[in-house]
mmCIF file of N, CA and C in Angstrom:
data_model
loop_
_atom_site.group_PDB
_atom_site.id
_atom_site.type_symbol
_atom_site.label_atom_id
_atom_site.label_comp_id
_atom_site.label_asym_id
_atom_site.label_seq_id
_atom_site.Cartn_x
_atom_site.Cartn_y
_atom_site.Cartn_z
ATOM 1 N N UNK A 612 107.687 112.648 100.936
ATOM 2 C CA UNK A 612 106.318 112.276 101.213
ATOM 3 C C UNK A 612 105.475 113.533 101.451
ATOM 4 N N UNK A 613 106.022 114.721 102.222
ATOM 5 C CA UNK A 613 105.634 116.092 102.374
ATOM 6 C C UNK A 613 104.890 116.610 101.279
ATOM 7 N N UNK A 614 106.016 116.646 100.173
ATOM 8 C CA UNK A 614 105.780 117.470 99.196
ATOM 9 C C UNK A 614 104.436 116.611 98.162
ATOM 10 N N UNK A 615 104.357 115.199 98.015
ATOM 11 C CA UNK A 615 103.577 114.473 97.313
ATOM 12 C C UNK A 615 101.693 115.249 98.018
ATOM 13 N N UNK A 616 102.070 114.906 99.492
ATOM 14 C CA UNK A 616 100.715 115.433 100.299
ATOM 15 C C UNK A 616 100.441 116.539 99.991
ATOM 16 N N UNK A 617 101.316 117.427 99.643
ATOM 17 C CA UNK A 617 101.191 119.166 99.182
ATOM 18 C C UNK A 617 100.839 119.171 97.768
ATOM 19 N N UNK A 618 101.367 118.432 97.207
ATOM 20 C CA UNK A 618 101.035 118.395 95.691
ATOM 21 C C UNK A 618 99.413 118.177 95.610
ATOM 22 N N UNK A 619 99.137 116.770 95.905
ATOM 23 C CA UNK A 619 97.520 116.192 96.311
ATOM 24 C C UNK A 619 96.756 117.002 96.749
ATOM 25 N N UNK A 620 96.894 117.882 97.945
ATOM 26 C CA UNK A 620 96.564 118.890 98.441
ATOM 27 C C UNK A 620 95.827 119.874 97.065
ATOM 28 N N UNK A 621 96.689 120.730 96.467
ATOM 29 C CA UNK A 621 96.460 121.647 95.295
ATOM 30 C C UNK A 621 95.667 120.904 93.941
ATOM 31 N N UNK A 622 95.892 119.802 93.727
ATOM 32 C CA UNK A 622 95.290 119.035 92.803
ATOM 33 C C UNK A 622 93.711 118.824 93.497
ATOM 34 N N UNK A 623 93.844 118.322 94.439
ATOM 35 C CA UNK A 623 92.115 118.216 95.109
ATOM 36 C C UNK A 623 91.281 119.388 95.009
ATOM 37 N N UNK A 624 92.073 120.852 95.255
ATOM 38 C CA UNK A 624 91.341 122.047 95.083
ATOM 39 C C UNK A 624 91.118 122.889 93.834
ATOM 40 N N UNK A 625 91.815 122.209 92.717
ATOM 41 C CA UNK A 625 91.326 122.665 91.635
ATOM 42 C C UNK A 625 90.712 121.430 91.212
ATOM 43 N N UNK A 626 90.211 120.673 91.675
ATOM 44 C CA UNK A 626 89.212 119.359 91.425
ATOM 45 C C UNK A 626 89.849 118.479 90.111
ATOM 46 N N UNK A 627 91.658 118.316 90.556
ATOM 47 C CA UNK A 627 92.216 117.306 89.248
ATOM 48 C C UNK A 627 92.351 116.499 90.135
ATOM 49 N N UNK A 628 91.045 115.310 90.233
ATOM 50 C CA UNK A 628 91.197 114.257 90.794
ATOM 51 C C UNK A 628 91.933 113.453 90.525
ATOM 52 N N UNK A 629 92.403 112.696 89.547
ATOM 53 C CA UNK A 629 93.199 111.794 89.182
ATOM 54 C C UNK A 629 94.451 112.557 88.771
ATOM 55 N N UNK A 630 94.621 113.399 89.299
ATOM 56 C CA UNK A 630 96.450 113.456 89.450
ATOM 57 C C UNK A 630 96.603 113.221 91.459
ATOM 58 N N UNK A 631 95.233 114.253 91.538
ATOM 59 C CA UNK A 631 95.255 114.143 93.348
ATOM 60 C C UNK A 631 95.780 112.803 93.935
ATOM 61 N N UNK A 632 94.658 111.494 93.471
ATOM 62 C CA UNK A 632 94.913 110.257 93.530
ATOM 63 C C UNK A 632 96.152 110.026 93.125
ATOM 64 N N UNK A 633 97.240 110.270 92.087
ATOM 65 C CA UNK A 633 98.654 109.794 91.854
ATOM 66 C C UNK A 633 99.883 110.214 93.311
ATOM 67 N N UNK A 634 99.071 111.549 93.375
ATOM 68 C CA UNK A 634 100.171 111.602 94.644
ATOM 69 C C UNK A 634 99.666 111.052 95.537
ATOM 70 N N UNK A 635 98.747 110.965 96.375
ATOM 71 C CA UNK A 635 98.428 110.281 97.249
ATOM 72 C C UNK A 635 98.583 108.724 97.222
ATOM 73 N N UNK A 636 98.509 108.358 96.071
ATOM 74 C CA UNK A 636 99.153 106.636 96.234
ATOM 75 C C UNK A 636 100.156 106.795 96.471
ATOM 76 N N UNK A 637 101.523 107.882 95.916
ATOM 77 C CA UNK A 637 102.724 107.697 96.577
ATOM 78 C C UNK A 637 102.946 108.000 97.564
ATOM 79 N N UNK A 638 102.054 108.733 98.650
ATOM 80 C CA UNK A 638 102.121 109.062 99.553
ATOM 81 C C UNK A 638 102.073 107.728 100.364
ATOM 82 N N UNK A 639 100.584 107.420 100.019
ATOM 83 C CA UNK A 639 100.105 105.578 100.706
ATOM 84 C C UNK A 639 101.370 104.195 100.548
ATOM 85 N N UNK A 640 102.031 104.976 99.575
ATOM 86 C CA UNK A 640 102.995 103.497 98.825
ATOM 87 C C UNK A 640 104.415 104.026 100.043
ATOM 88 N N UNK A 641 104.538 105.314 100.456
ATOM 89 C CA UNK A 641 105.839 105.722 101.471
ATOM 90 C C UNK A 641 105.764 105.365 102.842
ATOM 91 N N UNK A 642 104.413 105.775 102.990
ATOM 92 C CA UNK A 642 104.050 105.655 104.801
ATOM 93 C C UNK A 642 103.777 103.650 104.791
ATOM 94 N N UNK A 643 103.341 103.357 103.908
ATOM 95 C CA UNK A 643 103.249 101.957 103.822
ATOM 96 C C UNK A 643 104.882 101.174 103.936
ATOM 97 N N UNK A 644 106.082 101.445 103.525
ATOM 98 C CA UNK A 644 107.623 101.132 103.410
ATOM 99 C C UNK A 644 108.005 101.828 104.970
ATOM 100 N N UNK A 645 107.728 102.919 105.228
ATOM 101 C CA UNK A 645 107.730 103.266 106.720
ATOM 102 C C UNK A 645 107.261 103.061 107.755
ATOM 103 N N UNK A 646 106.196 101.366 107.411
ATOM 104 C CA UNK A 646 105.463 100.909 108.423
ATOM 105 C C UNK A 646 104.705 101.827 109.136
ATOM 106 N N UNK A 647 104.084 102.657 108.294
ATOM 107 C CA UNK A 647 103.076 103.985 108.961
ATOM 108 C C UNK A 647 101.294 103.353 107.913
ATOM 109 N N UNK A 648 101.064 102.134 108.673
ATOM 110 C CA UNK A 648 99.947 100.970 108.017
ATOM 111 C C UNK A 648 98.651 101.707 107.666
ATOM 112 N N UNK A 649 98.834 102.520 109.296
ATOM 113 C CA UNK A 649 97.305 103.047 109.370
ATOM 114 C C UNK A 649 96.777 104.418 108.581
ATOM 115 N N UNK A 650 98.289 105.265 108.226
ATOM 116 C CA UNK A 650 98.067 106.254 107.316
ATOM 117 C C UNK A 650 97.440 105.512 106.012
ATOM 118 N N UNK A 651 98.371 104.615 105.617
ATOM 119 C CA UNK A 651 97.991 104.098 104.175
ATOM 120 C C UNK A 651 97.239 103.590 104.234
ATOM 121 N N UNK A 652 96.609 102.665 104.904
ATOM 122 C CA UNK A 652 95.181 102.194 105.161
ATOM 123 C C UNK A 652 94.197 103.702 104.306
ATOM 124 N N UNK A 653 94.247 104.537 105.228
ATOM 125 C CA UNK A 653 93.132 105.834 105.118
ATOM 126 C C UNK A 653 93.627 106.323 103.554
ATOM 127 N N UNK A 654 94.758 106.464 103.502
ATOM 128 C CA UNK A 654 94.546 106.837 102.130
ATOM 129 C C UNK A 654 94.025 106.057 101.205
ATOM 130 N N UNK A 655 94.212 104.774 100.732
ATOM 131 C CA UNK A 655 93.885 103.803 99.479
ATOM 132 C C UNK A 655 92.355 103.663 100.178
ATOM 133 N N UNK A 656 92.016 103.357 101.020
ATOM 134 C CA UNK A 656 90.850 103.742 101.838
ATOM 135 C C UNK A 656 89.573 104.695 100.677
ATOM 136 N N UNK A 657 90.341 106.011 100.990
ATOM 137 C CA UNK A 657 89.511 107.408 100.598
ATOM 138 C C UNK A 657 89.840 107.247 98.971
ATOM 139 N N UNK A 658 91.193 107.006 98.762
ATOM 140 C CA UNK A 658 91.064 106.967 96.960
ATOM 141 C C UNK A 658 90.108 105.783 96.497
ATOM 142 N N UNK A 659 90.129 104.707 97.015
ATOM 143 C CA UNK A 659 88.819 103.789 96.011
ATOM 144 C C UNK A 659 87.557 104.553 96.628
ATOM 145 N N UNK A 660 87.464 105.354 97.906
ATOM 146 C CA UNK A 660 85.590 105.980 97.868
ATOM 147 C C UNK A 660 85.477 106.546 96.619
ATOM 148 N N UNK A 661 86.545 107.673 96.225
ATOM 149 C CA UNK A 661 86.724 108.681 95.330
ATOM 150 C C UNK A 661 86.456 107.907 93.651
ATOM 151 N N UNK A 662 86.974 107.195 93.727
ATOM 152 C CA UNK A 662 87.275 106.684 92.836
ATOM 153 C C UNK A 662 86.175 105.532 92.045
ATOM 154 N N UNK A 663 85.298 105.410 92.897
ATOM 155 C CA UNK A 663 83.848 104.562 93.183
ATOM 156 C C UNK A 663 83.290 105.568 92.294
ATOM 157 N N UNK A 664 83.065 106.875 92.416
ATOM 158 C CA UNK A 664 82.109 107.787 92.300
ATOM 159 C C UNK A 664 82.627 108.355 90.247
ATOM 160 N N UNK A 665 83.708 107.928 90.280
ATOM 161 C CA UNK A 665 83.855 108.268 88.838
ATOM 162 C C UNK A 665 84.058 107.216 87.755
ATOM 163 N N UNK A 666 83.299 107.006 86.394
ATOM 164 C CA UNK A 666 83.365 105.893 85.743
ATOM 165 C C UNK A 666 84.062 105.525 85.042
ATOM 166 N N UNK A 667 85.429 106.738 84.973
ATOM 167 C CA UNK A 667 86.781 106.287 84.579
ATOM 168 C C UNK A 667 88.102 105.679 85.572
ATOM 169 N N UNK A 668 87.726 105.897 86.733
ATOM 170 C CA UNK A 668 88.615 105.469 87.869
ATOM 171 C C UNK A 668 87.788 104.731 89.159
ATOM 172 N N UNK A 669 86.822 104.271 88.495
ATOM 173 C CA UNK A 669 86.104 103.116 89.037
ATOM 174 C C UNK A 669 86.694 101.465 89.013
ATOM 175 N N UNK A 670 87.330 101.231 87.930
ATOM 176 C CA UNK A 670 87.631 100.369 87.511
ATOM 177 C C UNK A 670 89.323 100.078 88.196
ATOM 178 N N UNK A 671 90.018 101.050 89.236
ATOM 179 C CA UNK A 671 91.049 100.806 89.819
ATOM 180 C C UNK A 671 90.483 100.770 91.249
ATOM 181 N N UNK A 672 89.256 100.643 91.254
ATOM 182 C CA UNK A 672 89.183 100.873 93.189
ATOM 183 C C UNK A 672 89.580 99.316 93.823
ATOM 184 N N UNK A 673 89.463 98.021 92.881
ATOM 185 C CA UNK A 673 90.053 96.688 93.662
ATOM 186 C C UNK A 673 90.950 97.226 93.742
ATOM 187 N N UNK A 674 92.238 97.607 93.056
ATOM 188 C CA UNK A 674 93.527 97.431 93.589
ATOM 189 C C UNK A 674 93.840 98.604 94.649
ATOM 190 N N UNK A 675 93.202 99.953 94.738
ATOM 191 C CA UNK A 675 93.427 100.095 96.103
ATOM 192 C C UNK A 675 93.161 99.666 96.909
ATOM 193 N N UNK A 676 92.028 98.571 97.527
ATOM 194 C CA UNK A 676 91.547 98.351 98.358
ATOM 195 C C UNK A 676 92.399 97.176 98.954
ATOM 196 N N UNK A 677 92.651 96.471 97.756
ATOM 197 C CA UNK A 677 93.632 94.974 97.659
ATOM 198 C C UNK A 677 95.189 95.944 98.722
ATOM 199 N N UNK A 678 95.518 96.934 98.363
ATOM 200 C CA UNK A 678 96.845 97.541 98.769
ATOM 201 C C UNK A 678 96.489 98.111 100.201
ATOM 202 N N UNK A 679 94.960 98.339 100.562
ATOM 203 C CA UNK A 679 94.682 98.708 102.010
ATOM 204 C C UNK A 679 94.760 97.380 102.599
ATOM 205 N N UNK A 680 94.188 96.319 101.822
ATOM 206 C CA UNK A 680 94.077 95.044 102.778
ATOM 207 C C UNK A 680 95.250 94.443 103.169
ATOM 208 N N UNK A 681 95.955 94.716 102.269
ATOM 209 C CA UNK A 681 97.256 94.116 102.963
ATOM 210 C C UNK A 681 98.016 94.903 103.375
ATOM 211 N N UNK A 682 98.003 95.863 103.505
ATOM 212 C CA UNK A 682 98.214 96.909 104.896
ATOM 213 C C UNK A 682 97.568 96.379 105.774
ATOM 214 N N UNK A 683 96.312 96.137 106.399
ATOM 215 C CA UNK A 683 95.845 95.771 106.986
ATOM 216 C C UNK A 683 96.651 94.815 107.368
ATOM 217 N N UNK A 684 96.725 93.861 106.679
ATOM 218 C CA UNK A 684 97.573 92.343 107.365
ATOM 219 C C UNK A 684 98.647 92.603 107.946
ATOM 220 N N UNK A 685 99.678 93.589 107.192
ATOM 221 C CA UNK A 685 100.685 93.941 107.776
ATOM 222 C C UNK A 685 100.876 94.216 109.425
ATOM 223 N N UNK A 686 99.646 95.376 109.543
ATOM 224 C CA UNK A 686 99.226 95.431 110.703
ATOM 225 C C UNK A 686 98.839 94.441 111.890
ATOM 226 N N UNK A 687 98.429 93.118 111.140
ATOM 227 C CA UNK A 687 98.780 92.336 112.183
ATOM 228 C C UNK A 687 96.892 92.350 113.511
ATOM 229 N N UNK A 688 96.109 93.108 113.000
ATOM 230 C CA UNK A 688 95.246 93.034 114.011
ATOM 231 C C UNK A 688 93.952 92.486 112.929
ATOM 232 N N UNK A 689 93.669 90.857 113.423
ATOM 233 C CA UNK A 689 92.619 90.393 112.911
ATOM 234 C C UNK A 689 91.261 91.067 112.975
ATOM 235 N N UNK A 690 90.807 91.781 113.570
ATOM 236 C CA UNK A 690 89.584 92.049 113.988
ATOM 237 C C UNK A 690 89.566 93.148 113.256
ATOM 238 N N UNK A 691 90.412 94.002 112.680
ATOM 239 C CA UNK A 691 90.294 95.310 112.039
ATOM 240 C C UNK A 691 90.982 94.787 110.283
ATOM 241 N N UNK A 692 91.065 93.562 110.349
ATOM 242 C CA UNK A 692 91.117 93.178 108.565
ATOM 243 C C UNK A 692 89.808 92.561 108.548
ATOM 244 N N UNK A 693 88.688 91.839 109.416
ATOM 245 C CA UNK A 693 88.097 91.328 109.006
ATOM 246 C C UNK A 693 86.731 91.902 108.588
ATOM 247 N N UNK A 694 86.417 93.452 109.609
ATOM 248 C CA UNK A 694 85.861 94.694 109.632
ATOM 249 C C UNK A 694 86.481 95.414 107.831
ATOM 250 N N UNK A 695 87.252 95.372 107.877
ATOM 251 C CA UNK A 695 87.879 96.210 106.340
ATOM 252 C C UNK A 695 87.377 95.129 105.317
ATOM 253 N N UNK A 696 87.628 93.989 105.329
ATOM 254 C CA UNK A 696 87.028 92.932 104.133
ATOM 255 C C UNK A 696 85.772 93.430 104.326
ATOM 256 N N UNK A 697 84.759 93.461 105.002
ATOM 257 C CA UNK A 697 83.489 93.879 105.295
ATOM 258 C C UNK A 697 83.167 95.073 104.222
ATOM 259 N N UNK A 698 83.792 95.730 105.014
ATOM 260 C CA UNK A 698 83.626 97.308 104.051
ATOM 261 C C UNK A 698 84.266 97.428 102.976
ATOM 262 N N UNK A 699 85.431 96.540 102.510
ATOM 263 C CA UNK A 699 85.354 96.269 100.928
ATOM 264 C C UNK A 699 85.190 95.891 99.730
ATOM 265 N N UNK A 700 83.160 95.654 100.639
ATOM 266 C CA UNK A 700 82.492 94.592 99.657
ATOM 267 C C UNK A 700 81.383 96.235 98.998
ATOM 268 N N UNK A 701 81.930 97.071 99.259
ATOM 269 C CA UNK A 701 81.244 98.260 98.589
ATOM 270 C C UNK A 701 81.726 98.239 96.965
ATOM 271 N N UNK A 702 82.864 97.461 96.565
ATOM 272 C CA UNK A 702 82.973 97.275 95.039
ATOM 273 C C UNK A 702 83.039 95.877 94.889
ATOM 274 N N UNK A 703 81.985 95.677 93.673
ATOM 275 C CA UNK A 703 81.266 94.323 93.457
ATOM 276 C C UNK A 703 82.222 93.382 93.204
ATOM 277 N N UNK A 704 83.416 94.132 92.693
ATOM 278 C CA UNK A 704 84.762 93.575 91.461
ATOM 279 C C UNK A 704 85.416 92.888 93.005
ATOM 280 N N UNK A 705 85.556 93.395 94.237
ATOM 281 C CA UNK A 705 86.389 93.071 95.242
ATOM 282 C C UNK A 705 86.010 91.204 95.669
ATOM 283 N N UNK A 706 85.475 91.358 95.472
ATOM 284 C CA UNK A 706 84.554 89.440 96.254
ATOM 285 C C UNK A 706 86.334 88.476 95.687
ATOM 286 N N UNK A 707 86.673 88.785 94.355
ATOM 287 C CA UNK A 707 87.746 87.723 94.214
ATOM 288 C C UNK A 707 89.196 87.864 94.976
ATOM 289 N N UNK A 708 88.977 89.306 95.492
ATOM 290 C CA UNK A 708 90.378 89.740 96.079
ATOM 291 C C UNK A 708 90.389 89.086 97.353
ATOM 292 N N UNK A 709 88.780 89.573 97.645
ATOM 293 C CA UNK A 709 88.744 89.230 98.993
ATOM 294 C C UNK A 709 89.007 87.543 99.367
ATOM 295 N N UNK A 710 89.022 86.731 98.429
ATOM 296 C CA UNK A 710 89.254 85.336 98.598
ATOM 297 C C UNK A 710 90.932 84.819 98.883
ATOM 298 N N UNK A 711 91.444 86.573 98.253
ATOM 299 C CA UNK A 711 92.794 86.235 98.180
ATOM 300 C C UNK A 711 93.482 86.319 99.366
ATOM 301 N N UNK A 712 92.795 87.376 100.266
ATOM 302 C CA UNK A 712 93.187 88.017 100.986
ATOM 303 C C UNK A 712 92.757 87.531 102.666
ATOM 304 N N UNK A 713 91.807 86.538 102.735
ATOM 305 C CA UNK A 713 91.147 85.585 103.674
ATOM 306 C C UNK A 713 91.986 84.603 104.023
ATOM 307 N N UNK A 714 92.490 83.802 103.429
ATOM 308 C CA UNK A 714 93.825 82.473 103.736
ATOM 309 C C UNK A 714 94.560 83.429 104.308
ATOM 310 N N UNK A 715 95.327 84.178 103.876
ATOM 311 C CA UNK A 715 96.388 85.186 104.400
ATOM 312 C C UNK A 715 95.787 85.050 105.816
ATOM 313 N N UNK A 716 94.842 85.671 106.147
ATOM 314 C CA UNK A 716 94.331 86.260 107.307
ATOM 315 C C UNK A 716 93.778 85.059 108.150
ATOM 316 N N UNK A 717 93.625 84.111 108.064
ATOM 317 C CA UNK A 717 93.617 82.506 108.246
ATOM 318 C C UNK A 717 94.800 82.480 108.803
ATOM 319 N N UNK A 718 96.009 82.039 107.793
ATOM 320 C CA UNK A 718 96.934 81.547 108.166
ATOM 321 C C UNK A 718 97.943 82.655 109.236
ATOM 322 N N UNK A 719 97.685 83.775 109.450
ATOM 323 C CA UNK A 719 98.160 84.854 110.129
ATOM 324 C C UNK A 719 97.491 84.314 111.585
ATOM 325 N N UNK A 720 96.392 84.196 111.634
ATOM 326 C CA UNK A 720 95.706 83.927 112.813
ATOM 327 C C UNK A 720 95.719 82.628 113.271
ATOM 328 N N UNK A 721 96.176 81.537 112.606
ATOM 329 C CA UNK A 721 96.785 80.519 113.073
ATOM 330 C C UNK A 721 97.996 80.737 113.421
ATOM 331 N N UNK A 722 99.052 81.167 112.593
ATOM 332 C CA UNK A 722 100.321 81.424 113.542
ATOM 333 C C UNK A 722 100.641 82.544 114.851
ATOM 334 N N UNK A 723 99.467 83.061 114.728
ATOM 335 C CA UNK A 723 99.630 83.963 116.352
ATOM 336 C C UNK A 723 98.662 82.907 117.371
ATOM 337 N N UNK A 724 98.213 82.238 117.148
ATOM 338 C CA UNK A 724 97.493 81.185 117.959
ATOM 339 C C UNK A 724 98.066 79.780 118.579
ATOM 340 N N UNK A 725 99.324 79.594 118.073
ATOM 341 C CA UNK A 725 100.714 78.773 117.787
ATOM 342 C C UNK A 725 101.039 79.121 118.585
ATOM 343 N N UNK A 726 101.584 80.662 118.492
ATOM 344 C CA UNK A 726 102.794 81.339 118.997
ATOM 345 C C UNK A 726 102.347 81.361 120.557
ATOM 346 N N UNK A 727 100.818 81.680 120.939
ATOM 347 C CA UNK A 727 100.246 81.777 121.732
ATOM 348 C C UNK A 727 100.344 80.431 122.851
ATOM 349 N N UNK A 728 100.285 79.467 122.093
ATOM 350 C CA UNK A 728 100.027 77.938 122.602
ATOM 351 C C UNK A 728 102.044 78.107 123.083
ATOM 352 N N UNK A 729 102.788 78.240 122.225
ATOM 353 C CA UNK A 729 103.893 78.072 122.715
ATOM 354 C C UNK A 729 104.320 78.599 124.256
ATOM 355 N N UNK A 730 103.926 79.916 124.312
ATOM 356 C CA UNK A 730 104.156 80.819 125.420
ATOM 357 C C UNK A 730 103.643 80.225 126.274
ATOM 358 N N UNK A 731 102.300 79.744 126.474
ATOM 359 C CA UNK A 731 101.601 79.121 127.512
ATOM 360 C C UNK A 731 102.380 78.092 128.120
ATOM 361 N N UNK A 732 102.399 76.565 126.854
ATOM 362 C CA UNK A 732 103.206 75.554 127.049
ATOM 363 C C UNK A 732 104.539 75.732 128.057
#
């Protein structure tokens, strides 16, 4: 994961964005398997800003964002997926993901509301 961030690193400073972005998704795709949510959050995060801004890698910013959001879920804290759906209405293409990604976050927040009622009970 080191060496991917080091790679990204040198690619960002000679301005080869879209290799930068390749390591850094594997970076986002490692810390994400290592339950490290909030790194990968920030990365797929910063690659669809990046990626907004160019009209050849515009057209992949849903699926990073789709791969932050469910990081997000992973994470488990409603109030900071529902803040991120918010802010990932900055790509127009996102509105259908975001439909995908709402039940999830529904039904997540019903079963901690369950779980909640149980403990009480």
């Amino acid at each position: 994961m080191e060496f991917y961030h080091k790679a990204a690193d040198f690619f960002q400073n000679e301005d080869v964005t879209t290799s930068a972005n390749q390591c850094n998704q594997k970076v986002a795709e490692f810390a994400a398997q290592l339950e490290q949510y909030q790194t990968s959050i920030d990365i797929y995060e910063e690659i669809a800003r990046q990626s907004l801004k160019s009209n050849l890698l515009k057209y992949g910013v849903k699926g990073h964002l789709l791969n932050a959001g469910i990081c997000q879920l992973c994470k488990g804290d409603v109030v900071a997926i529902t803040n991120a759906l918010e802010r990932y209405q900055v790509d127009p293409t996102f509105s259908g993901t975001r439909e995908l990604l709402l039940p999830l976050m529904r039904k997540m927040l019903q079963s901690s509301l369950m779980l909640l009622r149980n403990l009480i009970a």
